[in-house]
Amino acid sequence: MKNIKNRLGPMAALLGILAMLYGISRGEMAVVLAKAIKICMECIGIG
Amino acid sequence: MAKKTKKTGERTRHAVQAIWAVLTNNYFKGFGDGTIYTGKFKNLCVPGMNCYSCPGARGACPIGALQATIGHHKFNLAFYAAGFIMFIGALIGRFVCGWLCPFGLIQDLLHKIPFPKKAGAFKGDKLLRLLKYAILLIFVILLPMFAVDIIGQGAPFFCKLICPVGTLEGGIPLVLLNKALRGAVGFLYAWKNSILAVIVVLSVIIYRPFCKYMCPLGAIYSIFNPVSVFKYRLSESDCVKCGACSRVCKMQVDPVKNCNSLECIRCGLCIKTCPTGAISCGIMPLKQKNTEKSADA
């Protein structure tokens, strides 16, 4: 049981990398960039 | 006083927090002319709460990125931002909160302001800590996903209605520096500034109120605390159950009961305080002594 618990962290990290790569492959990074390079009106309390 | 600070390692932690804040917010030109950085680094998330509309920000806020993608009419699910948060959480858990979050540093410094009666745990504190999970679910995930406009675009509801980080790091400097934005402020700006004011005042009395009760990023990282690669360990054979660690913990965690608690921000104060050196931290060892307790939920 402890062994499984010890492996959960590395497994989740790997899953995170795979999810990131999948997200990048379907163009999510462009959405993040488009949002981040313009002043976010919602964030600053105007929009 | 200075000697005490050095002994607890707080000065080192604050130095790391400050260095990290400068490294991720070093677009100094933005602070001069009221603009933001528009380079390619902005498609990379930073691990802590750091508004991408902060004039100095070089990277993207993971919670903002998560909402932007969830709310996007084309996507609905955010694999990139969620994967990034999962990766960081699985590696170090809430170590980010303690060491790499600029808003955490601000709250830490505010709490150093003297006040006659600093509040520790109070009635309803445990229940209130669940609020951050509700905020994560409702304002970061469900509302951007389902409360959409005619083209299917959802707004970043957490940023819009709650986030005091955006108000402090983006709203206040940009409105002060940018004349066009100054003319556009209204009720929402006043509302968000009120939330920020409450957090600032509470931070003097309560240690890190935003992290304890409101932060959706801390809520996600907390889930990874018990299983992350970087962990805390308690040697039961060395522990004399003196209670020094739980007394010194500003997040009201008892490391003897659970040294990888969901609420632990891994500031390291318990490690420095333990008289017998029973608490340690590091990368999850492959072999553990039977006497050590590490990943209790």
mmCIF file of C-alpha atoms in Angstrom:
data_model
loop_
_atom_site.group_PDB
_atom_site.id
_atom_site.type_symbol
_atom_site.label_atom_id
_atom_site.label_comp_id
_atom_site.label_asym_id
_atom_site.label_seq_id
_atom_site.Cartn_x
_atom_site.Cartn_y
_atom_site.Cartn_z
ATOM 1 C CA MET A 1 0.000 0.000 0.000
ATOM 2 C CA LYS A 2 2.818 2.366 0.976
ATOM 3 C CA ASN A 3 4.626 1.432 -2.233
ATOM 4 C CA ILE A 4 1.617 2.412 -4.325
ATOM 5 C CA LYS A 5 1.301 5.688 -2.434
ATOM 6 C CA ASN A 6 4.985 6.424 -3.022
ATOM 7 C CA ARG A 7 4.522 5.961 -6.744
ATOM 8 C CA LEU A 8 1.465 8.192 -7.009
ATOM 9 C CA GLY A 9 3.570 11.376 -7.073
ATOM 10 C CA PRO A 10 5.831 10.393 -9.989
ATOM 11 C CA MET A 11 2.832 8.920 -11.831
ATOM 12 C CA ALA A 12 0.824 12.131 -11.390
ATOM 13 C CA ALA A 13 3.836 14.180 -12.552
ATOM 14 C CA LEU A 14 4.072 12.038 -15.683
ATOM 15 C CA LEU A 15 0.336 12.356 -16.268
ATOM 16 C CA GLY A 16 0.710 16.119 -15.891
ATOM 17 C CA ILE A 17 3.417 16.188 -18.577
ATOM 18 C CA LEU A 18 1.262 14.104 -20.913
ATOM 19 C CA ALA A 19 -1.739 16.376 -20.322
ATOM 20 C CA MET A 20 0.428 19.442 -21.004
ATOM 21 C CA LEU A 21 1.695 17.934 -24.258
ATOM 22 C CA TYR A 22 -1.828 17.025 -25.340
ATOM 23 C CA GLY A 23 -3.030 20.530 -24.503
ATOM 24 C CA ILE A 24 -0.159 22.071 -26.474
ATOM 25 C CA SER A 25 -0.874 19.787 -29.431
ATOM 26 C CA ARG A 26 -4.467 21.008 -29.658
ATOM 27 C CA GLY A 27 -3.482 24.664 -29.492
ATOM 28 C CA GLU A 28 -4.272 25.612 -25.892
ATOM 29 C CA MET A 29 -0.987 27.470 -25.497
ATOM 30 C CA ALA A 30 -2.132 29.992 -28.109
ATOM 31 C CA VAL A 31 -5.287 30.659 -26.079
ATOM 32 C CA VAL A 32 -3.204 31.260 -22.951
ATOM 33 C CA LEU A 33 -0.833 33.547 -24.843
ATOM 34 C CA ALA A 34 -3.682 35.508 -26.447
ATOM 35 C CA LYS A 35 -5.255 36.064 -23.019
ATOM 36 C CA ALA A 36 -1.993 36.862 -21.244
ATOM 37 C CA ILE A 37 -0.588 39.456 -23.649
ATOM 38 C CA LYS A 38 -3.664 41.681 -23.503
ATOM 39 C CA ILE A 39 -4.651 43.529 -20.365
ATOM 40 C CA CYS A 40 -7.212 41.221 -18.752
ATOM 41 C CA MET A 41 -10.117 43.521 -17.921
ATOM 42 C CA GLU A 42 -11.735 40.934 -15.651
ATOM 43 C CA CYS A 43 -8.509 40.451 -13.687
ATOM 44 C CA ILE A 44 -8.005 44.132 -13.002
ATOM 45 C CA GLY A 45 -11.663 44.680 -12.076
ATOM 46 C CA ILE A 46 -12.947 46.578 -15.082
ATOM 47 C CA GLY A 47 -14.402 44.005 -17.493
ATOM 48 C CA MET B 1 14.797 39.377 17.291
ATOM 49 C CA ALA B 2 17.028 39.168 14.223
ATOM 50 C CA LYS B 3 18.765 36.137 15.696
ATOM 51 C CA LYS B 4 15.418 34.392 16.148
ATOM 52 C CA THR B 5 14.405 35.062 12.518
ATOM 53 C CA LYS B 6 17.668 33.609 11.270
ATOM 54 C CA LYS B 7 17.271 30.530 13.391
ATOM 55 C CA THR B 8 13.809 29.717 12.063
ATOM 56 C CA GLY B 9 14.928 30.053 8.454
ATOM 57 C CA GLU B 10 12.202 32.608 7.749
ATOM 58 C CA ARG B 11 14.688 35.122 6.393
ATOM 59 C CA THR B 12 15.996 32.599 3.858
ATOM 60 C CA ARG B 13 12.449 31.714 2.814
ATOM 61 C CA HIS B 14 11.507 35.354 2.359
ATOM 62 C CA ALA B 15 14.668 35.898 0.310
ATOM 63 C CA VAL B 16 13.726 32.988 -1.977
ATOM 64 C CA GLN B 17 10.148 34.315 -2.263
ATOM 65 C CA ALA B 18 11.436 37.787 -3.136
ATOM 66 C CA ILE B 19 13.976 36.515 -5.670
ATOM 67 C CA TRP B 20 11.313 34.376 -7.319
ATOM 68 C CA ALA B 21 8.876 37.312 -7.403
ATOM 69 C CA VAL B 22 11.486 39.481 -9.136
ATOM 70 C CA LEU B 23 12.482 36.716 -11.560
ATOM 71 C CA THR B 24 8.887 36.245 -12.697
ATOM 72 C CA ASN B 25 7.961 39.950 -12.616
ATOM 73 C CA ASN B 26 10.979 41.670 -14.102
ATOM 74 C CA TYR B 27 9.351 43.557 -16.984
ATOM 75 C CA PHE B 28 10.201 46.830 -15.260
ATOM 76 C CA LYS B 29 9.241 48.926 -18.296
ATOM 77 C CA GLY B 30 5.593 48.042 -17.608
ATOM 78 C CA PHE B 31 5.735 49.681 -14.189
ATOM 79 C CA GLY B 32 6.940 52.853 -15.853
ATOM 80 C CA ASP B 33 4.441 53.247 -18.656
ATOM 81 C CA GLY B 34 1.420 51.207 -17.507
ATOM 82 C CA THR B 35 1.709 48.456 -20.104
ATOM 83 C CA ILE B 36 2.228 44.701 -19.826
ATOM 84 C CA TYR B 37 4.803 42.307 -21.281
ATOM 85 C CA THR B 38 3.631 40.796 -24.573
ATOM 86 C CA GLY B 39 6.514 38.434 -25.366
ATOM 87 C CA LYS B 40 6.432 34.679 -25.937
ATOM 88 C CA PHE B 41 7.183 33.740 -22.317
ATOM 89 C CA LYS B 42 3.606 34.695 -21.594
ATOM 90 C CA ASN B 43 2.386 31.330 -22.882
ATOM 91 C CA LEU B 44 4.254 29.648 -20.029
ATOM 92 C CA CYS B 45 2.563 29.398 -16.659
ATOM 93 C CA VAL B 46 4.283 30.300 -13.403
ATOM 94 C CA PRO B 47 3.695 28.002 -10.408
ATOM 95 C CA GLY B 48 2.198 30.576 -8.006
ATOM 96 C CA MET B 49 -0.651 33.086 -8.058
ATOM 97 C CA ASN B 50 0.768 35.812 -10.298
ATOM 98 C CA CYS B 51 -1.642 37.895 -12.379
ATOM 99 C CA TYR B 52 -0.662 38.071 -16.050
ATOM 100 C CA SER B 53 -1.927 41.634 -16.108
ATOM 101 C CA CYS B 54 0.688 42.678 -13.583
ATOM 102 C CA PRO B 55 2.846 45.221 -15.465
ATOM 103 C CA GLY B 56 5.976 43.263 -14.555
ATOM 104 C CA ALA B 57 4.686 39.715 -15.174
ATOM 105 C CA ARG B 58 6.746 37.597 -17.572
ATOM 106 C CA GLY B 59 4.544 34.497 -17.385
ATOM 107 C CA ALA B 60 0.896 33.464 -17.174
ATOM 108 C CA CYS B 61 -1.129 32.837 -14.030
ATOM 109 C CA PRO B 62 -2.065 29.117 -13.947
ATOM 110 C CA ILE B 63 -5.549 29.831 -12.569
ATOM 111 C CA GLY B 64 -6.128 32.532 -15.208
ATOM 112 C CA ALA B 65 -4.852 30.167 -17.917
ATOM 113 C CA LEU B 66 -7.128 27.413 -16.624
ATOM 114 C CA GLN B 67 -10.208 29.639 -16.791
ATOM 115 C CA ALA B 68 -9.253 31.136 -20.178
ATOM 116 C CA THR B 69 -9.063 27.666 -21.720
ATOM 117 C CA ILE B 70 -12.111 26.220 -19.943
ATOM 118 C CA GLY B 71 -14.125 29.266 -20.980
ATOM 119 C CA HIS B 72 -12.888 29.206 -24.568
ATOM 120 C CA HIS B 73 -15.636 28.281 -27.025
ATOM 121 C CA LYS B 74 -13.330 25.846 -28.823
ATOM 122 C CA PHE B 75 -12.009 23.874 -25.862
ATOM 123 C CA ASN B 76 -13.992 23.592 -22.590
ATOM 124 C CA LEU B 77 -11.316 21.372 -21.053
ATOM 125 C CA ALA B 78 -7.908 22.752 -20.128
ATOM 126 C CA PHE B 79 -5.239 20.078 -20.540
ATOM 127 C CA TYR B 80 -2.263 22.428 -20.774
ATOM 128 C CA ALA B 81 -2.919 24.524 -17.673
ATOM 129 C CA ALA B 82 -4.348 21.601 -15.666
ATOM 130 C CA GLY B 83 -1.397 19.428 -16.702
ATOM 131 C CA PHE B 84 1.039 22.126 -15.606
ATOM 132 C CA ILE B 85 -0.614 22.498 -12.198
ATOM 133 C CA MET B 86 -0.738 18.718 -11.812
ATOM 134 C CA PHE B 87 2.954 18.387 -12.716
ATOM 135 C CA ILE B 88 4.057 21.047 -10.242
ATOM 136 C CA GLY B 89 1.690 19.744 -7.540
ATOM 137 C CA ALA B 90 2.878 16.165 -8.002
ATOM 138 C CA LEU B 91 6.489 17.259 -7.656
ATOM 139 C CA ILE B 92 6.365 19.664 -4.717
ATOM 140 C CA GLY B 93 2.741 20.125 -3.576
ATOM 141 C CA ARG B 94 2.122 23.261 -1.521
ATOM 142 C CA PHE B 95 5.838 24.041 -1.339
ATOM 143 C CA VAL B 96 4.829 26.532 -4.052
ATOM 144 C CA CYS B 97 2.576 28.342 -1.552
ATOM 145 C CA GLY B 98 5.315 28.629 1.023
ATOM 146 C CA TRP B 99 8.222 29.510 -1.212
ATOM 147 C CA LEU B 100 7.212 30.536 -4.744
ATOM 148 C CA CYS B 101 4.020 32.583 -4.536
ATOM 149 C CA PRO B 102 4.354 36.392 -4.645
ATOM 150 C CA PHE B 103 0.983 36.881 -2.972
ATOM 151 C CA GLY B 104 2.067 34.498 -0.226
ATOM 152 C CA LEU B 105 5.105 36.716 0.381
ATOM 153 C CA ILE B 106 2.885 39.813 0.603
ATOM 154 C CA GLN B 107 0.673 38.106 3.191
ATOM 155 C CA ASP B 108 3.732 36.883 5.112
ATOM 156 C CA LEU B 109 5.056 40.439 5.328
ATOM 157 C CA LEU B 110 1.673 41.872 6.301
ATOM 158 C CA HIS B 111 1.452 39.371 9.144
ATOM 159 C CA LYS B 112 4.701 40.752 10.554
ATOM 160 C CA ILE B 113 2.921 44.036 11.331
ATOM 161 C CA PRO B 114 2.389 44.073 15.104
ATOM 162 C CA PHE B 115 -1.187 43.582 16.307
ATOM 163 C CA PRO B 116 -2.357 43.175 19.914
ATOM 164 C CA LYS B 117 -4.040 39.819 19.380
ATOM 165 C CA LYS B 118 -3.023 37.659 16.447
ATOM 166 C CA ALA B 119 -5.617 34.997 15.684
ATOM 167 C CA GLY B 120 -4.715 31.318 15.495
ATOM 168 C CA ALA B 121 -7.353 28.653 15.048
ATOM 169 C CA PHE B 122 -10.866 29.903 15.771
ATOM 170 C CA LYS B 123 -14.336 28.422 15.810
ATOM 171 C CA GLY B 124 -15.359 27.608 12.253
ATOM 172 C CA ASP B 125 -11.769 27.759 10.966
ATOM 173 C CA LYS B 126 -11.768 24.159 9.727
ATOM 174 C CA LEU B 127 -15.084 24.600 7.946
ATOM 175 C CA LEU B 128 -13.965 27.877 6.394
ATOM 176 C CA ARG B 129 -10.910 26.146 4.933
ATOM 177 C CA LEU B 130 -13.241 24.127 2.704
ATOM 178 C CA LEU B 131 -14.284 27.386 1.046
ATOM 179 C CA LYS B 132 -11.250 27.318 -1.258
ATOM 180 C CA TYR B 133 -12.399 23.997 -2.740
ATOM 181 C CA ALA B 134 -15.884 25.429 -3.353
ATOM 182 C CA ILE B 135 -14.334 28.508 -5.007
ATOM 183 C CA LEU B 136 -12.205 26.249 -7.214
ATOM 184 C CA LEU B 137 -15.166 24.157 -8.282
ATOM 185 C CA ILE B 138 -17.688 26.957 -8.800
ATOM 186 C CA PHE B 139 -15.737 30.010 -9.952
ATOM 187 C CA VAL B 140 -12.754 28.416 -11.707
ATOM 188 C CA ILE B 141 -14.353 25.354 -13.309
ATOM 189 C CA LEU B 142 -18.162 25.285 -13.439
ATOM 190 C CA LEU B 143 -19.049 28.923 -14.156
ATOM 191 C CA PRO B 144 -16.493 29.450 -16.964
ATOM 192 C CA MET B 145 -17.587 26.104 -18.410
ATOM 193 C CA PHE B 146 -21.367 26.523 -18.303
ATOM 194 C CA ALA B 147 -22.196 30.236 -17.883
ATOM 195 C CA VAL B 148 -21.344 31.059 -21.475
ATOM 196 C CA ASP B 149 -22.415 33.775 -23.910
ATOM 197 C CA ILE B 150 -24.079 33.365 -27.301
ATOM 198 C CA ILE B 151 -20.867 32.101 -28.981
ATOM 199 C CA GLY B 152 -20.077 29.731 -26.133
ATOM 200 C CA GLN B 153 -17.429 31.883 -24.486
ATOM 201 C CA GLY B 154 -17.231 31.787 -20.683
ATOM 202 C CA ALA B 155 -15.739 34.524 -18.514
ATOM 203 C CA PRO B 156 -12.980 33.945 -15.939
ATOM 204 C CA PHE B 157 -15.358 34.295 -12.997
ATOM 205 C CA PHE B 158 -12.766 33.887 -10.264
ATOM 206 C CA CYS B 159 -10.599 36.638 -11.772
ATOM 207 C CA LYS B 160 -13.611 38.829 -12.406
ATOM 208 C CA LEU B 161 -15.405 38.578 -9.074
ATOM 209 C CA ILE B 162 -12.898 37.488 -6.438
ATOM 210 C CA CYS B 163 -9.177 37.455 -7.188
ATOM 211 C CA PRO B 164 -7.402 39.990 -4.935
ATOM 212 C CA VAL B 165 -4.094 39.097 -6.592
ATOM 213 C CA GLY B 166 -5.254 40.569 -9.904
ATOM 214 C CA THR B 167 -6.475 43.683 -8.131
ATOM 215 C CA LEU B 168 -3.204 44.211 -6.283
ATOM 216 C CA GLU B 169 -0.740 43.210 -8.986
ATOM 217 C CA GLY B 170 -2.693 44.346 -12.053
ATOM 218 C CA GLY B 171 -5.684 46.511 -11.186
ATOM 219 C CA ILE B 172 -4.100 49.083 -8.898
ATOM 220 C CA PRO B 173 -0.842 49.709 -10.822
ATOM 221 C CA LEU B 174 -2.489 49.738 -14.253
ATOM 222 C CA VAL B 175 -5.312 52.051 -13.212
ATOM 223 C CA LEU B 176 -2.792 54.380 -11.559
ATOM 224 C CA LEU B 177 -0.491 54.400 -14.589
ATOM 225 C CA ASN B 178 -2.998 54.222 -17.433
ATOM 226 C CA LYS B 179 -5.286 57.200 -17.972
ATOM 227 C CA ALA B 180 -7.655 55.341 -20.315
ATOM 228 C CA LEU B 181 -8.234 52.607 -17.734
ATOM 229 C CA ARG B 182 -8.787 55.186 -15.007
ATOM 230 C CA GLY B 183 -11.840 56.430 -16.857
ATOM 231 C CA ALA B 184 -13.332 52.936 -17.013
ATOM 232 C CA VAL B 185 -13.408 52.001 -13.335
ATOM 233 C CA GLY B 186 -16.784 51.256 -11.799
ATOM 234 C CA PHE B 187 -18.593 49.079 -9.281
ATOM 235 C CA LEU B 188 -16.618 45.920 -10.099
ATOM 236 C CA TYR B 189 -13.340 47.719 -9.447
ATOM 237 C CA ALA B 190 -14.632 48.987 -6.114
ATOM 238 C CA TRP B 191 -15.903 45.484 -5.219
ATOM 239 C CA LYS B 192 -12.579 43.834 -6.000
ATOM 240 C CA ASN B 193 -10.669 46.492 -4.119
ATOM 241 C CA SER B 194 -12.932 45.887 -1.122
ATOM 242 C CA ILE B 195 -12.063 42.186 -1.193
ATOM 243 C CA LEU B 196 -8.385 43.086 -1.385
ATOM 244 C CA ALA B 197 -8.739 45.531 1.519
ATOM 245 C CA VAL B 198 -10.380 42.831 3.661
ATOM 246 C CA ILE B 199 -7.590 40.360 2.814
ATOM 247 C CA VAL B 200 -4.913 42.950 3.613
ATOM 248 C CA VAL B 201 -6.442 43.803 6.996
ATOM 249 C CA LEU B 202 -7.085 40.139 7.838
ATOM 250 C CA SER B 203 -3.503 39.252 6.897
ATOM 251 C CA VAL B 204 -2.258 41.380 9.766
ATOM 252 C CA ILE B 205 -4.413 39.426 12.223
ATOM 253 C CA ILE B 206 -4.628 35.962 10.657
ATOM 254 C CA TYR B 207 -1.709 34.233 8.949
ATOM 255 C CA ARG B 208 -2.331 33.985 5.177
ATOM 256 C CA PRO B 209 -6.151 34.240 5.092
ATOM 257 C CA PHE B 210 -6.263 34.076 1.293
ATOM 258 C CA CYS B 211 -4.195 30.868 1.206
ATOM 259 C CA LYS B 212 -6.178 29.265 4.012
ATOM 260 C CA TYR B 213 -9.682 30.068 2.863
ATOM 261 C CA MET B 214 -9.820 31.308 -0.726
ATOM 262 C CA CYS B 215 -6.965 30.279 -2.990
ATOM 263 C CA PRO B 216 -8.081 27.829 -5.715
ATOM 264 C CA LEU B 217 -4.476 27.115 -6.697
ATOM 265 C CA GLY B 218 -3.588 26.200 -3.116
ATOM 266 C CA ALA B 219 -6.691 23.987 -3.117
ATOM 267 C CA ILE B 220 -5.370 22.032 -6.106
ATOM 268 C CA TYR B 221 -1.826 21.796 -4.780
ATOM 269 C CA SER B 222 -3.128 20.657 -1.386
ATOM 270 C CA ILE B 223 -4.599 17.522 -2.961
ATOM 271 C CA PHE B 224 -1.082 16.560 -4.061
ATOM 272 C CA ASN B 225 0.573 17.233 -0.675
ATOM 273 C CA PRO B 226 0.197 13.636 0.611
ATOM 274 C CA VAL B 227 1.554 12.058 -2.562
ATOM 275 C CA SER B 228 4.032 14.592 -3.972
ATOM 276 C CA VAL B 229 7.599 13.568 -4.756
ATOM 277 C CA PHE B 230 8.957 16.161 -2.313
ATOM 278 C CA LYS B 231 7.611 15.275 1.105
ATOM 279 C CA TYR B 232 7.908 15.792 4.817
ATOM 280 C CA ARG B 233 8.806 12.867 7.040
ATOM 281 C CA LEU B 234 8.410 12.259 10.730
ATOM 282 C CA SER B 235 10.660 9.872 12.547
ATOM 283 C CA GLU B 236 8.431 8.437 15.250
ATOM 284 C CA SER B 237 11.403 7.020 17.110
ATOM 285 C CA ASP B 238 12.969 10.482 17.414
ATOM 286 C CA CYS B 239 9.735 12.353 18.174
ATOM 287 C CA VAL B 240 9.297 13.155 21.873
ATOM 288 C CA LYS B 241 5.760 14.514 21.344
ATOM 289 C CA CYS B 242 6.652 17.848 22.916
ATOM 290 C CA GLY B 243 4.198 19.680 20.633
ATOM 291 C CA ALA B 244 6.705 22.383 19.636
ATOM 292 C CA CYS B 245 6.054 21.792 15.925
ATOM 293 C CA SER B 246 2.284 22.187 16.129
ATOM 294 C CA ARG B 247 2.610 25.255 18.383
ATOM 295 C CA VAL B 248 4.899 27.019 15.929
ATOM 296 C CA CYS B 249 2.882 26.170 12.790
ATOM 297 C CA LYS B 250 1.071 29.246 11.529
ATOM 298 C CA MET B 251 -1.178 27.129 9.313
ATOM 299 C CA GLN B 252 -2.354 25.249 12.427
ATOM 300 C CA VAL B 253 -1.059 21.887 11.249
ATOM 301 C CA ASP B 254 0.064 19.195 13.673
ATOM 302 C CA PRO B 255 3.009 17.492 11.935
ATOM 303 C CA VAL B 256 2.974 14.645 14.464
ATOM 304 C CA LYS B 257 -0.529 13.683 13.366
ATOM 305 C CA ASN B 258 0.107 14.307 9.669
ATOM 306 C CA CYS B 259 3.284 15.886 8.362
ATOM 307 C CA ASN B 260 1.901 16.084 4.825
ATOM 308 C CA SER B 261 -1.396 17.699 5.735
ATOM 309 C CA LEU B 262 -3.452 19.386 3.011
ATOM 310 C CA GLU B 263 -2.926 22.682 4.827
ATOM 311 C CA CYS B 264 0.871 22.473 5.135
ATOM 312 C CA ILE B 265 2.611 25.077 2.941
ATOM 313 C CA ARG B 266 6.009 23.521 3.648
ATOM 314 C CA CYS B 267 7.549 26.641 5.099
ATOM 315 C CA GLY B 268 9.899 24.476 7.144
ATOM 316 C CA LEU B 269 9.270 26.148 10.484
ATOM 317 C CA CYS B 270 8.435 22.820 12.166
ATOM 318 C CA ILE B 271 11.696 21.280 10.925
ATOM 319 C CA LYS B 272 13.745 24.156 12.346
ATOM 320 C CA THR B 273 11.818 24.100 15.629
ATOM 321 C CA CYS B 274 11.881 20.369 16.377
ATOM 322 C CA PRO B 275 14.356 19.857 19.264
ATOM 323 C CA THR B 276 15.193 16.286 18.257
ATOM 324 C CA GLY B 277 15.296 16.685 14.473
ATOM 325 C CA ALA B 278 12.425 14.239 14.054
ATOM 326 C CA ILE B 279 10.921 16.079 11.094
ATOM 327 C CA SER B 280 12.767 16.140 7.810
ATOM 328 C CA CYS B 281 11.952 16.759 4.190
ATOM 329 C CA GLY B 282 13.194 15.712 0.799
ATOM 330 C CA ILE B 283 12.580 13.735 -2.321
ATOM 331 C CA MET B 284 10.485 10.661 -1.575
ATOM 332 C CA PRO B 285 12.983 7.950 -0.632
ATOM 333 C CA LEU B 286 12.661 4.571 -2.262
ATOM 334 C CA LYS B 287 13.404 2.821 1.018
ATOM 335 C CA GLN B 288 11.917 4.042 4.265
ATOM 336 C CA LYS B 289 12.595 3.062 7.826
ATOM 337 C CA ASN B 290 9.667 1.393 9.537
ATOM 338 C CA THR B 291 9.741 4.084 12.159
ATOM 339 C CA GLU B 292 9.125 6.877 9.660
ATOM 340 C CA LYS B 293 5.750 8.220 8.762
ATOM 341 C CA SER B 294 5.491 10.229 5.582
ATOM 342 C CA ALA B 295 2.368 10.077 3.478
ATOM 343 C CA ASP B 296 -0.484 9.916 5.924
ATOM 344 C CA ALA B 297 -3.630 11.376 4.422
#
